[in-house]
Steps between C-alpha positions, in 0.01 A plus 500: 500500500670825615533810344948404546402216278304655224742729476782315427412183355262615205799614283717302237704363741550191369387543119645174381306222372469202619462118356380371842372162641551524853703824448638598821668878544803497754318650805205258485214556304392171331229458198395233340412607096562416140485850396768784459413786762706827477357680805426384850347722802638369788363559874400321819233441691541627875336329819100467472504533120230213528267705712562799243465272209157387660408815558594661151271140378189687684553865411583430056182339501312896560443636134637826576835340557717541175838465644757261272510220788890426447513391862410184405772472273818325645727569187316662204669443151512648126542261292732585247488600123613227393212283503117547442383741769204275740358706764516306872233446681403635856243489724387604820164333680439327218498798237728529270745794498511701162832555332642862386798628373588769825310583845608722722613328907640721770500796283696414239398358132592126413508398102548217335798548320669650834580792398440825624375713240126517654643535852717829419196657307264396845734664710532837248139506513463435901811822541296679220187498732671586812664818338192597356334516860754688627558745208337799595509452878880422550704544137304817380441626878741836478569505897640217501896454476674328163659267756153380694323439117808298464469300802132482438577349154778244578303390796203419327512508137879336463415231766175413330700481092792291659268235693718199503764632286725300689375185316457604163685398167519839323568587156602844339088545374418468911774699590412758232120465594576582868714776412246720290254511758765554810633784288142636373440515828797739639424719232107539588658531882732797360247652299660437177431350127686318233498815353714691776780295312616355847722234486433185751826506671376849594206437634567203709839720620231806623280237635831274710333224329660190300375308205322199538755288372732586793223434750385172380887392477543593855156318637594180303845540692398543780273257480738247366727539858210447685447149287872387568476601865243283588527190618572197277179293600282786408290456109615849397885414541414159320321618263790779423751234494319209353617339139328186309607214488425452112337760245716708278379843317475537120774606249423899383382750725413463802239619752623707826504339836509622790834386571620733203344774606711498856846433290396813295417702816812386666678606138407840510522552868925362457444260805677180367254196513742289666516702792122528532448252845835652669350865416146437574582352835519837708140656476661851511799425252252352190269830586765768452660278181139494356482843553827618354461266222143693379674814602790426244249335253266809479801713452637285194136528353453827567842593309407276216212739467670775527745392187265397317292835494816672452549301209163532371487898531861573361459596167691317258736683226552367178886436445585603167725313275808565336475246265576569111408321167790535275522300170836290425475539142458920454527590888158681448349594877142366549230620729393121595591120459212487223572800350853325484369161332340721262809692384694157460263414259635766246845288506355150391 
């Protein structure tokens, strides 16, 4: 299993459940099960996977060897909700495997319910760790240039927080996770506080940064040409373009696949999903319209800041009415609608 394949097939790409005896999914994966699964990991063995399955046999059996063996695992389901949870069984030279709900493979975090909530808090931790090293030799070093700390920090510390981005089924909490510590960051790297009163469109404007929700929508495009580019025999492309043959998903809310998270990214990027293959064809073309469509989305969200801030700090003055309470009966002027009700009482 390659580190292309963990990184693309963990997510809910198909999050549909399915009835399935025999089930068979368009590009050829076959099971045979009475259950309802909701998630499958899909990858395949390369040439000598026997001799590295042997081997792997020989080296779980050393104690010190705690490594989830997954590679044993053709397809690896979650059985769904639904039904009373049973954990499956594995084993590997005759021991048995134990179950648990996440494990981290090829750097990233794998749960149970296939989400990504543990994986984004990993990788805040892992870019936490590598600031914190280079804190007082590179972002507190005063002889060094604003620009190199910024290099310094996008190089390391943004590559490490976005590790397989590309992949990933974000929600607003993620996005909103991601952004607090890219943004705590830039002001530690400017030598600023909350205090300072510094709004974030400032700081990542002194720092010719963008927010992470502009990066991660340009990696997932990007990454999305380089999945219809390929070639139609290959398992990402398959995978990508794959349906079921039977399943439906529940009435109510739904989960997010990854397949919604593209048509959002292609949404606020204005590139029209029809004209995704035609677009993505030219290497060169899809890279400058991923790049103006970020460019155009950061603007919009920057703006929307902007307004809203405005909005927030403009004091508001109270309008006062012209509005009188005049009696029909005596044409007496009252102060107030009660005072009003009160007066009309004198007539009954």
């Amino acid at each position: 299993m390659t580190k292309c394949d963990i990184k693309n097939y963990l997510e809910n790409i198909y999050n549909v459940p399915v009835g399935a005896v025999r089930t068979r999914i368009q590009f050829g994966l076959e099971r045979s099960d009475s259950r309802e699964v909701d998630v499958l990991i899909i990858f395949r063995w390369g040439r000598g996977s026997n001799k590295k399955r042997n081997h792997r046999n020989q080296k779980i059996k050393q104690p010190d060897y705690k490594v989830a063996y997954v590679q044993l695992m053709e397809v690896v389901c979650q059985w769904s909700a639904n039904i009373p949870s049973i954990p499956p069984t594995f084993t590997a030279a005759g021991e048995q495997l134990s179950v648990v709900p996440s494990f981290r493979y090829l750097g990233s975090i794998l749960s149970e319910d296939n989400t990504i909530d543990n994986e984004v808090q990993n990788r805040i931790k892992q870019a936490s760790a590598a600031f914190g090293r280079l804190r007082r030799r590179v972002f507190q070093n005063k002889n060094l240039h604003l620009r190199t700390k910024v290099c310094v920090y996008q190089a390391i510390c943004i590559t490490t927080l976005l590790y397989s981005c590309e992949a990933g089924v974000t929600y607003s909490r993620h996005i909103r996770a991601l952004e607090q510590f890219h943004i705590r960051s830039l002001q530690r790297i400017l030598g600023i506080t909350w205090r300072d009163r510094v709004p974030h469109s400032e700081v990542l404007s002194k720092t010719n940064c963008r927010s992470i929700e502009a990066t991660i929508t340009q990696h997932q495009l990007r990454w999305l040409g380089h999945v219809v580019r390929m070639p139609s025999n290959r398992l990402p492309h398959r995978v990508l373009y794959g349906q079921l043959h039977h399943g439906r998903r529940s009435a109510g809310g739904q989960k997010k696949r990854y397949k919604d998270q593209l048509k959002t990214a292609l949404k606020k990027c204005r590139i029209r999903p029809e004209a995704l293959e035609d677009a993505a064809a030219d290497r060169n073309t899809w890279r400058q319209l991923c790049r103006d469509g970020t460019q155009m989305l950061e603007e919009e969200r920057t703006a929307r800041r902007q307004e809203r801030r405005l909005r927030r700090n403009t004091p508001t003055v109270a309008v006062a009415t012209a509005t009188t309470y005049t009696c029909p009966t005596c044409n007496r002027i009252c102060g107030s609608r009660i005072g009003l009700f009160s007066h009309q009482r004198t007539h009954r």
